[in-house]
Coordinates of C-alpha atoms in Angstrom, one line a residue:
Chain A
X1 CA 23.2 -9.7 -35.2
X2 CA 25.2 -12.8 -34.5
X3 CA 24.2 -15.5 -32.0
X4 CA 26.8 -14.3 -29.5
X5 CA 25.2 -10.9 -29.3
X6 CA 21.7 -12.3 -28.8
X7 CA 23.1 -14.7 -26.3
X8 CA 24.9 -11.8 -24.6
X9 CA 21.8 -9.6 -24.3
X10 CA 19.8 -12.6 -23.0
X11 CA 22.5 -13.3 -20.3
X12 CA 22.7 -9.6 -19.4
X13 CA 18.9 -9.2 -19.4
X14 CA 18.7 -12.0 -16.8
X15 CA 21.6 -10.7 -14.7
X16 CA 20.3 -7.1 -14.7
X17 CA 16.8 -8.7 -14.3
X18 CA 17.4 -9.1 -10.5
X19 CA 18.0 -5.3 -10.4
X20 CA 14.8 -4.7 -12.4
X21 CA 12.9 -6.9 -9.9
X22 CA 14.3 -4.8 -7.1
X23 CA 13.1 -1.6 -8.8
X24 CA 9.7 -3.3 -9.4
X25 CA 9.5 -4.0 -5.7
X26 CA 10.2 -0.5 -4.5
X27 CA 8.6 1.5 -7.3
X28 CA 5.6 -0.6 -8.1
X29 CA 4.8 -2.8 -5.2
X30 CA 5.8 -0.4 -2.4
X31 CA 5.1 2.8 -4.5
X32 CA 8.3 4.3 -3.2
X33 CA 10.6 6.2 -5.6
X34 CA 13.8 4.7 -4.2
X35 CA 16.9 6.2 -5.7
X36 CA 19.2 4.2 -3.4
X37 CA 19.4 1.7 -6.3
X38 CA 22.3 3.5 -8.1
X39 CA 24.4 3.2 -5.0
X40 CA 23.3 -0.3 -4.1
X41 CA 24.1 -1.8 -7.5
X42 CA 27.7 -0.6 -7.2
X43 CA 27.8 -1.7 -3.6
X44 CA 26.9 -5.2 -4.6
X45 CA 29.7 -5.2 -7.3
X46 CA 32.3 -3.6 -5.0
X47 CA 31.7 -6.0 -2.1
X48 CA 31.8 -8.9 -4.5
X49 CA 35.1 -7.8 -6.1
X50 CA 36.6 -7.1 -2.7
X51 CA 35.6 -10.4 -1.2
X52 CA 36.8 -12.4 -4.2
X53 CA 40.1 -10.6 -4.3
X54 CA 40.4 -11.4 -0.6
X55 CA 40.1 -15.1 -1.6
X56 CA 36.6 -15.9 -0.5
X57 CA 34.4 -18.1 -2.6
X58 CA 32.4 -16.1 -5.2
X59 CA 29.2 -17.5 -3.7
X60 CA 30.1 -16.2 -0.3
X61 CA 30.9 -12.8 -1.9
X62 CA 27.5 -12.9 -3.5
X63 CA 25.8 -13.6 -0.2
X64 CA 27.6 -10.8 1.6
X65 CA 26.7 -8.4 -1.3
X66 CA 23.0 -9.3 -1.0
X67 CA 23.0 -8.8 2.8
X68 CA 24.8 -5.4 2.5
X69 CA 22.4 -4.3 -0.2
X70 CA 19.5 -5.1 2.2
X71 CA 21.2 -3.1 4.9
X72 CA 21.5 -0.1 2.5
X73 CA 17.8 -0.3 1.8
X74 CA 17.2 -0.3 5.6
X75 CA 19.2 2.9 5.9
X76 CA 17.0 4.6 3.4
X77 CA 13.9 3.3 5.1
X78 CA 15.1 4.5 8.4
X79 CA 15.9 8.0 7.0
X80 CA 12.3 8.1 5.8
X81 CA 10.3 6.5 8.5
X82 CA 12.6 7.2 11.5
X83 CA 13.8 10.7 10.7
X84 CA 10.9 11.7 8.4
X85 CA 13.1 12.6 5.5
X86 CA 11.1 12.8 2.2
X87 CA 11.2 9.5 0.2
X88 CA 13.2 10.9 -2.8
X89 CA 15.7 12.7 -0.6
X90 CA 16.3 9.7 1.7
X91 CA 17.2 7.6 -1.3
X92 CA 19.5 10.2 -2.7
X93 CA 21.2 10.7 0.6
X94 CA 21.9 7.0 0.9
X95 CA 23.0 6.8 -2.7
X96 CA 25.5 9.6 -2.3
X97 CA 26.8 8.2 0.9
X98 CA 27.3 4.8 -0.8
X99 CA 29.4 6.4 -3.4
X100 CA 32.1 7.2 -0.8
X101 CA 31.5 3.8 0.9
X102 CA 31.9 2.0 -2.4
X103 CA 35.2 3.8 -3.1
X104 CA 36.4 2.8 0.4
X105 CA 35.5 -0.8 -0.1
X106 CA 37.3 -1.0 -3.4
X107 CA 40.2 1.2 -2.5
X108 CA 40.3 2.5 -6.0
X109 CA 37.8 3.4 -8.8
X110 CA 38.1 0.1 -10.6
X111 CA 38.8 -3.5 -9.5
X112 CA 39.5 -6.2 -12.0
X113 CA 38.6 -9.8 -11.4
X114 CA 40.7 -11.0 -14.3
X115 CA 42.1 -14.5 -13.6
X116 CA 40.0 -14.7 -10.4
X117 CA 37.5 -17.4 -9.8
X118 CA 33.9 -16.2 -10.3
X119 CA 30.7 -18.2 -10.5
X120 CA 30.8 -17.7 -14.2
X121 CA 34.4 -18.9 -14.8
X122 CA 33.3 -22.1 -13.0
X123 CA 30.4 -22.9 -15.3
X124 CA 32.5 -21.8 -18.2
X125 CA 34.9 -24.6 -17.4
X126 CA 32.2 -27.2 -18.0
X127 CA 32.9 -28.1 -21.6
X128 CA 29.5 -29.9 -22.1
X129 CA 27.6 -26.7 -21.5
X130 CA 29.6 -24.5 -23.9
X131 CA 28.6 -21.8 -24.7
X132 CA 25.4 -21.9 -22.7
X133 CA 26.9 -22.2 -19.2
X134 CA 26.6 -18.5 -18.1
X135 CA 23.1 -18.3 -19.6
X136 CA 22.0 -21.4 -17.7
X137 CA 23.5 -20.2 -14.5
X138 CA 21.8 -16.7 -14.9
X139 CA 18.6 -18.4 -15.7
X140 CA 18.8 -20.6 -12.6
X141 CA 19.5 -17.7 -10.3
X142 CA 16.6 -15.6 -11.9
X143 CA 14.1 -18.5 -11.7
X144 CA 15.0 -19.0 -8.1
X145 CA 14.7 -15.3 -7.3
X146 CA 11.3 -14.9 -9.1
X147 CA 10.0 -18.1 -7.4
X148 CA 11.0 -16.9 -4.0
X149 CA 9.6 -13.5 -4.6
X150 CA 6.4 -14.9 -5.9
X151 CA 6.0 -17.0 -2.8
X152 CA 7.0 -14.1 -0.5
X153 CA 4.5 -11.7 -1.9
X154 CA 1.7 -14.1 -1.1
X155 CA 2.7 -14.5 2.6
X156 CA 1.1 -12.4 5.3
X157 CA 4.1 -10.3 5.4
X158 CA 4.4 -9.9 1.6
X159 CA 0.7 -9.1 1.3
X160 CA 1.1 -6.4 4.0
X161 CA 4.0 -4.9 2.1
X162 CA 1.9 -4.8 -1.1
X163 CA -1.0 -3.2 0.8
X164 CA 1.3 -0.6 2.2
X165 CA 2.2 0.4 -1.3
X166 CA -1.4 0.4 -2.4
X167 CA -3.3 2.0 0.5
X168 CA -1.3 3.1 3.5
X169 CA -4.2 4.4 5.5
X170 CA -6.2 1.2 5.0
X171 CA -3.4 -1.2 6.1
X172 CA -2.6 0.9 9.1
X173 CA -6.3 0.8 10.1
X174 CA -5.8 -3.0 9.9
X175 CA -3.1 -3.0 12.5
X176 CA 0.0 -3.0 10.3
X177 CA 3.0 -0.8 11.1
X178 CA 3.6 0.7 7.7
X179 CA 7.1 1.9 8.7
X180 CA 8.2 -1.7 9.2
X181 CA 6.6 -2.7 5.9
X182 CA 8.6 0.0 4.1
X183 CA 11.7 -1.3 5.8
X184 CA 11.0 -4.8 4.7
X185 CA 10.2 -3.7 1.1
X186 CA 13.2 -1.5 0.7
X187 CA 15.5 -4.1 2.2
X188 CA 14.3 -6.7 -0.2
X189 CA 14.4 -4.4 -3.2
X190 CA 17.9 -3.2 -2.5
X191 CA 19.1 -6.7 -1.7
X192 CA 17.9 -7.7 -5.2
X193 CA 19.7 -4.8 -6.7
X194 CA 23.0 -5.7 -4.9
X195 CA 22.5 -9.3 -6.0
X196 CA 22.4 -8.0 -9.6
X197 CA 25.4 -5.8 -9.0
X198 CA 27.3 -8.8 -7.7
X199 CA 26.3 -11.0 -10.7
X200 CA 27.2 -8.3 -13.2
X201 CA 30.6 -7.7 -11.6
X202 CA 31.4 -11.4 -11.8
X203 CA 30.0 -11.6 -15.4
X204 CA 32.0 -8.6 -16.7
X205 CA 35.0 -9.4 -14.6
X206 CA 35.3 -6.1 -13.0
X207 CA 33.7 -3.6 -10.6
X208 CA 33.7 0.1 -11.3
X209 CA 32.6 2.9 -9.0
X210 CA 30.5 4.4 -11.8
X211 CA 28.7 1.3 -12.9
X212 CA 25.5 2.0 -11.0
X213 CA 25.0 5.5 -12.4
X214 CA 21.6 5.7 -14.1
X215 CA 20.7 2.2 -12.9
X216 CA 17.4 3.4 -11.6
X217 CA 16.3 4.7 -15.0
X218 CA 17.4 1.6 -16.7
X219 CA 15.4 -0.4 -14.2
X220 CA 12.3 1.8 -14.7
X221 CA 12.6 1.5 -18.5
X222 CA 12.7 -2.3 -18.2
X223 CA 9.7 -2.3 -15.8
X224 CA 7.7 -0.1 -18.2
X225 CA 8.7 -2.1 -21.3
X226 CA 7.8 -5.4 -19.5
X227 CA 4.4 -4.1 -18.4
X228 CA 3.6 -3.0 -21.9
X229 CA 4.6 -6.3 -23.4
X230 CA 3.6 -8.9 -20.7
X231 CA 1.0 -6.9 -18.7
X232 CA 0.5 -6.8 -14.9
X233 CA -2.8 -8.4 -14.5
X234 CA -1.5 -10.9 -12.0
X235 CA 1.3 -11.0 -9.6
X236 CA 3.2 -13.7 -11.5
X237 CA 2.8 -11.8 -14.7
X238 CA 4.2 -8.6 -13.2
X239 CA 7.3 -10.5 -12.0
X240 CA 7.7 -12.1 -15.4
X241 CA 7.2 -8.7 -17.0
X242 CA 10.1 -7.3 -15.1
X243 CA 12.4 -10.0 -16.4
X244 CA 11.1 -9.9 -19.9
X245 CA 11.4 -6.1 -19.9
X246 CA 15.0 -6.4 -18.7
X247 CA 15.9 -8.8 -21.5
X248 CA 14.2 -6.6 -24.2
X249 CA 15.9 -3.5 -22.8
X250 CA 19.3 -5.2 -23.0
X251 CA 18.6 -6.4 -26.5
X252 CA 17.6 -2.9 -27.6
X253 CA 20.8 -1.5 -26.1
X254 CA 22.8 -4.2 -27.8
X255 CA 21.1 -3.3 -31.1
X256 CA 21.7 0.4 -31.0
X257 CA 25.3 -0.1 -30.0
X258 CA 25.6 -2.4 -33.0
X259 CA 24.1 0.3 -35.2
X260 CA 26.9 2.6 -34.2
X261 CA 25.5 4.7 -31.3
X262 CA 28.4 5.8 -29.1
X263 CA 28.2 4.0 -25.7
X264 CA 28.4 7.4 -24.0
X265 CA 25.0 8.3 -25.4
X266 CA 23.3 5.3 -23.8
X267 CA 22.0 7.1 -20.8
X268 CA 20.5 9.9 -22.9
X269 CA 18.9 7.1 -25.0
X270 CA 17.5 5.4 -21.9
X271 CA 16.1 8.6 -20.4
X272 CA 14.3 9.2 -23.7
X273 CA 12.8 5.7 -23.6
X274 CA 11.4 6.3 -20.2
X275 CA 10.1 9.8 -21.1
X276 CA 8.4 8.4 -24.1
X277 CA 6.9 5.6 -22.2
X278 CA 5.7 7.9 -19.4
X279 CA 4.2 10.4 -21.9
X280 CA 2.6 7.6 -23.9
X281 CA -0.7 7.4 -22.0
X282 CA -1.2 11.1 -22.1
X283 CA -0.5 11.3 -25.9
X284 CA -2.8 8.4 -26.4
X285 CA -5.5 10.2 -24.5
X286 CA -5.0 13.4 -26.4
X287 CA -5.3 11.6 -29.7
X288 CA -8.5 10.1 -28.5
X289 CA -7.9 6.4 -28.9
X290 CA -7.5 3.8 -26.3
X291 CA -6.6 0.2 -26.7
X292 CA -9.3 -2.3 -25.8
X293 CA -7.0 -4.3 -23.6
X294 CA -6.5 -1.4 -21.2
X295 CA -10.1 -0.3 -21.0
X296 CA -10.9 -2.6 -18.1
X297 CA -7.9 -1.5 -16.1
X298 CA -8.6 2.2 -16.7
X299 CA -11.2 2.0 -14.0
X300 CA -8.7 0.8 -11.5
X301 CA -6.1 3.3 -12.5
X302 CA -8.2 6.5 -12.6
X303 CA -10.0 5.6 -9.5
X304 CA -13.3 6.3 -11.2
X305 CA -16.1 4.0 -10.4
X306 CA -19.7 3.7 -11.2
X307 CA -22.3 2.9 -8.6
X308 CA -24.1 0.0 -10.1
X309 CA -24.7 -1.9 -6.9
X310 CA -28.0 -3.6 -7.1
X311 CA -30.4 -2.8 -4.3
X312 CA -31.3 -5.8 -2.3
X313 CA -34.8 -4.6 -1.9
X314 CA -35.9 -4.7 -5.5
Chain B
X1 CA -16.7 0.0 27.0
X2 CA -15.3 3.3 25.7
X3 CA -14.6 6.2 28.0
X4 CA -13.4 9.6 26.8
X5 CA -12.2 11.9 29.6
X6 CA -11.9 15.6 29.0
X7 CA -10.4 15.2 25.5
X8 CA -8.8 18.3 23.9
X9 CA -7.4 18.5 20.5
X10 CA -5.8 21.6 18.9
X11 CA -4.5 21.7 15.3
X12 CA -1.5 23.9 14.5
X13 CA -1.2 25.2 18.0
X14 CA 0.3 28.7 18.1
X15 CA 0.1 29.2 14.4
X16 CA -2.2 31.5 12.4
X17 CA -4.2 28.4 11.4
X18 CA -4.7 27.3 15.0
X19 CA -8.0 25.4 15.3
X20 CA -9.3 24.0 18.5
X21 CA -11.1 20.9 17.2
X22 CA -12.2 19.3 20.5
X23 CA -12.8 21.2 23.7
X24 CA -13.2 18.9 26.6
X25 CA -15.1 15.9 25.3
X26 CA -16.5 13.6 27.9
X27 CA -18.3 10.5 26.7
X28 CA -19.1 7.1 28.0
X29 CA -20.3 4.4 25.6
X30 CA -21.6 1.1 27.1
X31 CA -20.9 -2.2 25.4
X32 CA -23.4 -2.8 22.7
X33 CA -24.4 0.9 22.3
X34 CA -24.8 2.1 18.8
X35 CA -24.2 5.9 18.9
X36 CA -24.9 8.2 16.0
X37 CA -23.0 11.4 15.9
X38 CA -24.3 14.5 14.1
X39 CA -23.2 18.1 13.8
X40 CA -22.2 20.7 11.2
X41 CA -19.0 20.7 9.2
X42 CA -16.1 21.4 11.5
X43 CA -17.9 20.4 14.6
X44 CA -15.2 17.8 15.4
X45 CA -17.1 14.6 14.5
X46 CA -14.4 13.1 12.4
X47 CA -11.7 14.4 14.7
X48 CA -13.4 12.6 17.5
X49 CA -13.3 9.3 15.6
X50 CA -9.7 9.9 14.6
X51 CA -8.7 10.6 18.2
X52 CA -10.3 7.3 19.2
X53 CA -8.6 5.5 16.3
X54 CA -5.2 7.0 17.2
X55 CA -4.8 8.9 13.9
X56 CA -4.3 12.1 16.0
X57 CA -2.7 12.3 19.4
X58 CA -4.8 14.2 21.9
X59 CA -3.5 17.4 23.6
X60 CA -5.3 16.6 26.8
X61 CA -7.5 13.9 28.3
X62 CA -7.7 10.2 28.2
X63 CA -9.1 7.5 25.9
X64 CA -10.0 4.3 27.7
X65 CA -11.2 1.3 25.8
X66 CA -12.5 -1.7 27.6
X67 CA -10.6 -0.8 30.8
X68 CA -7.3 -0.1 29.0
X69 CA -5.8 3.4 28.7
X70 CA -5.0 3.6 25.0
X71 CA -4.3 7.3 25.0
X72 CA -0.7 6.9 24.0
X73 CA -1.0 3.8 21.8
X74 CA 0.0 4.3 18.2
X75 CA -2.7 3.8 15.5
X76 CA -1.6 0.4 14.3
X77 CA -1.6 -1.1 17.8
X78 CA -5.1 0.2 18.6
X79 CA -6.3 -1.2 15.3
X80 CA -6.3 -4.6 16.9
X81 CA -9.4 -3.5 18.9
X82 CA -11.0 -1.0 16.5
X83 CA -12.7 -1.5 13.2
X84 CA -13.0 1.5 10.9
X85 CA -14.9 2.3 7.7
X86 CA -14.0 5.6 5.9
X87 CA -16.2 8.0 3.9
X88 CA -14.3 7.4 0.6
X89 CA -14.8 3.9 -0.7
X90 CA -11.3 4.1 -2.2
X91 CA -9.8 4.6 1.3
X92 CA -11.0 1.4 2.9
X93 CA -9.8 -1.2 0.4
X94 CA -6.6 -1.9 -1.6
X95 CA -7.5 -1.5 -5.3
X96 CA -4.6 -3.5 -6.8
X97 CA -5.3 -6.5 -4.6
X98 CA -8.0 -9.1 -5.0
X99 CA -11.2 -9.4 -2.9
X100 CA -9.8 -12.4 -1.0
X101 CA -6.5 -10.7 -0.4
X102 CA -8.2 -7.7 1.1
X103 CA -10.3 -9.8 3.3
X104 CA -7.3 -11.9 4.4
X105 CA -5.5 -8.7 5.4
X106 CA -8.5 -7.6 7.4
X107 CA -8.9 -11.0 9.0
X108 CA -5.4 -10.6 10.4
X109 CA -6.2 -7.2 11.9
X110 CA -4.1 -6.7 15.0
X111 CA -2.0 -9.9 14.5
X112 CA 1.7 -9.9 13.6
X113 CA 2.4 -10.6 9.9
X114 CA 4.8 -13.4 9.4
X115 CA 6.0 -15.6 6.6
X116 CA 3.0 -17.8 6.7
X117 CA 0.7 -18.2 3.7
X118 CA -1.4 -15.1 3.3
X119 CA -4.6 -16.9 2.7
X120 CA -5.6 -20.5 3.6
X121 CA -8.2 -22.7 2.0
X122 CA -10.3 -22.6 5.2
X123 CA -10.3 -18.8 5.1
X124 CA -11.5 -18.8 1.5
X125 CA -14.5 -20.8 2.6
X126 CA -15.2 -18.3 5.4
X127 CA -14.8 -15.4 2.9
X128 CA -17.3 -17.0 0.6
X129 CA -19.9 -17.4 3.4
X130 CA -19.5 -13.9 4.6
X131 CA -19.6 -12.4 1.1
X132 CA -22.7 -14.4 0.4
X133 CA -24.4 -12.6 3.3
X134 CA -23.8 -9.3 1.5
X135 CA -26.0 -10.5 -1.4
X136 CA -23.9 -8.8 -4.0
X137 CA -22.6 -11.9 -5.8
X138 CA -19.0 -11.1 -4.6
X139 CA -18.6 -14.7 -3.3
X140 CA -18.0 -15.9 -6.8
X141 CA -15.4 -13.2 -7.5
X142 CA -12.8 -13.9 -4.8
X143 CA -9.9 -13.3 -7.2
X144 CA -11.2 -10.2 -8.8
X145 CA -9.2 -7.0 -8.2
X146 CA -11.0 -4.6 -5.9
X147 CA -10.3 -1.7 -8.2
X148 CA -12.8 -3.3 -10.7
X149 CA -15.7 -3.1 -8.2
X150 CA -18.2 -0.3 -8.0
X151 CA -18.1 2.3 -5.2
X152 CA -21.0 0.6 -3.4
X153 CA -19.4 -2.8 -3.7
X154 CA -16.1 -1.5 -2.4
X155 CA -17.9 0.1 0.6
X156 CA -19.8 -3.0 1.3
X157 CA -16.6 -4.9 1.3
X158 CA -15.0 -2.3 3.5
X159 CA -17.7 -2.8 6.1
X160 CA -17.2 -6.6 6.0
X161 CA -13.4 -6.0 6.3
X162 CA -13.8 -3.8 9.4
X163 CA -15.9 -6.4 11.1
X164 CA -14.5 -9.8 9.9
X165 CA -12.1 -9.9 12.9
X166 CA -14.7 -8.8 15.5
X167 CA -13.6 -5.4 16.8
X168 CA -14.3 -4.1 20.3
X169 CA -15.6 -0.9 18.8
X170 CA -16.7 -0.1 15.2
X171 CA -16.1 3.5 13.9
X172 CA -18.1 4.6 10.9
X173 CA -17.2 8.0 9.4
X174 CA -20.0 8.9 7.1
X175 CA -19.4 5.7 5.3
X176 CA -22.4 6.0 3.0
X177 CA -22.1 9.8 2.3
X178 CA -20.1 9.2 -1.0
X179 CA -22.7 6.8 -2.4
X180 CA -25.8 7.4 -4.4
X181 CA -29.0 7.3 -2.3
X182 CA -30.1 3.8 -3.3
X183 CA -26.6 2.3 -2.9
X184 CA -26.2 4.2 0.4
X185 CA -29.4 2.5 1.7
X186 CA -28.2 -0.9 0.7
X187 CA -24.8 -0.4 2.4
X188 CA -26.5 1.0 5.5
X189 CA -28.9 -1.9 5.7
X190 CA -26.1 -4.5 5.6
X191 CA -24.1 -2.4 8.1
X192 CA -27.0 -2.6 10.5
X193 CA -27.3 -6.3 10.0
X194 CA -23.6 -6.9 10.7
X195 CA -23.8 -4.7 13.8
X196 CA -26.8 -6.6 15.1
X197 CA -25.3 -10.0 14.3
X198 CA -22.1 -9.3 16.3
X199 CA -23.7 -6.9 18.8
X200 CA -21.0 -4.4 17.9
X201 CA -20.4 -1.3 20.0
X202 CA -20.5 1.4 17.3
X203 CA -19.9 5.1 16.8
X204 CA -21.4 6.3 13.5
X205 CA -20.9 9.9 12.1
X206 CA -23.7 10.9 9.7
X207 CA -25.0 14.0 8.1
X208 CA -28.4 12.4 7.7
X209 CA -30.6 13.4 10.7
X210 CA -33.4 10.8 9.9
X211 CA -30.8 8.1 9.8
X212 CA -29.2 9.4 13.0
X213 CA -32.5 9.0 14.9
X214 CA -33.5 5.8 13.2
X215 CA -30.2 3.9 13.6
X216 CA -28.8 2.7 16.9
X217 CA -30.0 3.6 20.4
X218 CA -28.3 6.9 21.1
X219 CA -27.6 10.1 19.3
X220 CA -25.1 12.9 20.2
X221 CA -24.9 16.3 18.6
X222 CA -21.6 18.1 18.4
X223 CA -20.9 21.8 17.8
X224 CA -17.6 23.6 17.7
X225 CA -15.7 20.8 19.5
X226 CA -18.3 20.1 22.2
X227 CA -21.1 17.6 22.7
X228 CA -24.2 19.8 23.0
X229 CA -26.8 17.1 23.0
X230 CA -27.0 13.5 24.1
X231 CA -30.2 11.7 23.4
X232 CA -31.2 8.2 24.3
X233 CA -34.2 6.1 25.5
X234 CA -37.8 7.5 25.4
X235 CA -36.6 11.0 25.0
X236 CA -34.8 10.1 21.8
X237 CA -37.8 8.2 20.5
X238 CA -40.0 11.3 20.9
X239 CA -37.4 13.4 19.0
X240 CA -38.1 14.3 15.4
X241 CA -35.8 15.6 12.7
X242 CA -37.5 19.0 13.1
X243 CA -36.7 18.9 16.8
X244 CA -33.1 18.2 16.0
X245 CA -32.9 21.0 13.6
X246 CA -34.4 23.4 16.1
X247 CA -32.0 22.3 18.8
X248 CA -29.2 22.7 16.4
X249 CA -30.2 26.2 15.5
X250 CA -30.6 27.2 19.1
X251 CA -27.0 26.0 19.8
X252 CA -25.4 27.6 16.8
X253 CA -27.5 30.6 16.0
X254 CA -29.3 31.0 12.7
X255 CA -26.2 31.7 10.6
X256 CA -25.9 28.2 9.4
X257 CA -28.3 28.1 6.5
X258 CA -26.0 25.9 4.5
X259 CA -25.8 23.4 7.4
X260 CA -29.6 23.5 7.6
X261 CA -29.9 22.5 4.0
X262 CA -27.2 19.8 4.5
X263 CA -28.7 18.4 7.7
X264 CA -32.3 18.3 6.5
X265 CA -31.4 16.5 3.3
X266 CA -32.2 12.9 3.5

């Protein structure tokens, strides 16, 4: 593969990385299977394209996209906590509603940003950075997002969101309104997904109403790949894993496309990756071998514990 | 401190599974009282604690805590005043978070969660001191994930978490029942130390009759949603486990051989 292809998957990995972080927040941190993502990603792209075509600065477009993404997440959270709709269904409902909303925003199925100013055309104009401009910009955005997220997850609020995903009953008994925490978590997760949608639309130079389809599975695949490669022992590592997973995923996609797989088969391929990754622990267990690295964590995952508490009296 | 007035609770009213769990409970608990609650399975012990904690809404009656009518307060608002430890060690702690994070969450019980740092250095010092009192060596493992601890260690931590922000009332729901006997004794001992240290008003559900008589200053027995026995003072001191069993059988008939086995087991 040529440099440009590697550079391309690195750029894309970072840009879609924000989406993967969003999926990580909802699926892993909040333990909420949020399917809004497919709709929110397109929403971010649609709003960005619309705003840019209206003549707003691409940065303003990005900001509006992020805010609207957060709002979409709140709708899902409200359906679940306010109206008691099941988690999966509330995500699907918002996602389907967003499909129509996205079409309305764009006015047509596809909006081109050709010859429009985007954040990438601007860095592309700086000759000194050629051809690293888009990569540096993507890297800056992702580093900023990871940094902010890392800090947030260690605040009182962030820790309460994490605890809500871990043990809802416990954190409620500690005086936290878990409904509010789900609202916060889903808003942040979907804001990140919309950010990613906005970045990708500006990078590709168009927004398409179908661009979010299967995004949730791509995000999950990246999260799983990242956790396998980087691990999730600490908070920082988990965030890093999401980005690393995203980059590897895009590289793999780039590779199989190079090898001649039709682009239309990509979603099937991604689904298979996720199925294999999800089935892997079971297969490993059946075959009777476990990696040493995972043995310590097995205790936490299976919830089994041994009572080796020393008695104070002896 | 805590006053329950004519509490009624019915699960699945009108359905085929209708179950009247509490039938007019009246209870007054003075500040500093440590009340043990015994009774067979389905007597309503856990339901009673859950009604006080706000997990269930009552179908009749009032819950008054320290002069405030909290009957209609949601669970997370009441939590500001109530500390709880559950039976299952997995329920009272967050496995994927570290010891210090769990304690920091517990220290902020009842306070609003903002964008301030989740743990401060001063708090780490406090956690170390409190963990050292448990005598389990956890004070040197602040950044260990709780999921890596044993059941006993997790339950000890849960007791500390329930009391680190001093509650008005502490609710213990068979919190040593899932532990092996030796570990249970250790956790019970440190629970009693913490209760004594902070003079906590406590309600403790237990299946262990000896423990029920030995711990605290008052024992109530429940049967089919009612309080059928309320012992305190000299009368309680004279009561033996055999007496309790006999009283229990009088109240319930002799059909409960399974309960008898359960209740007499120490």
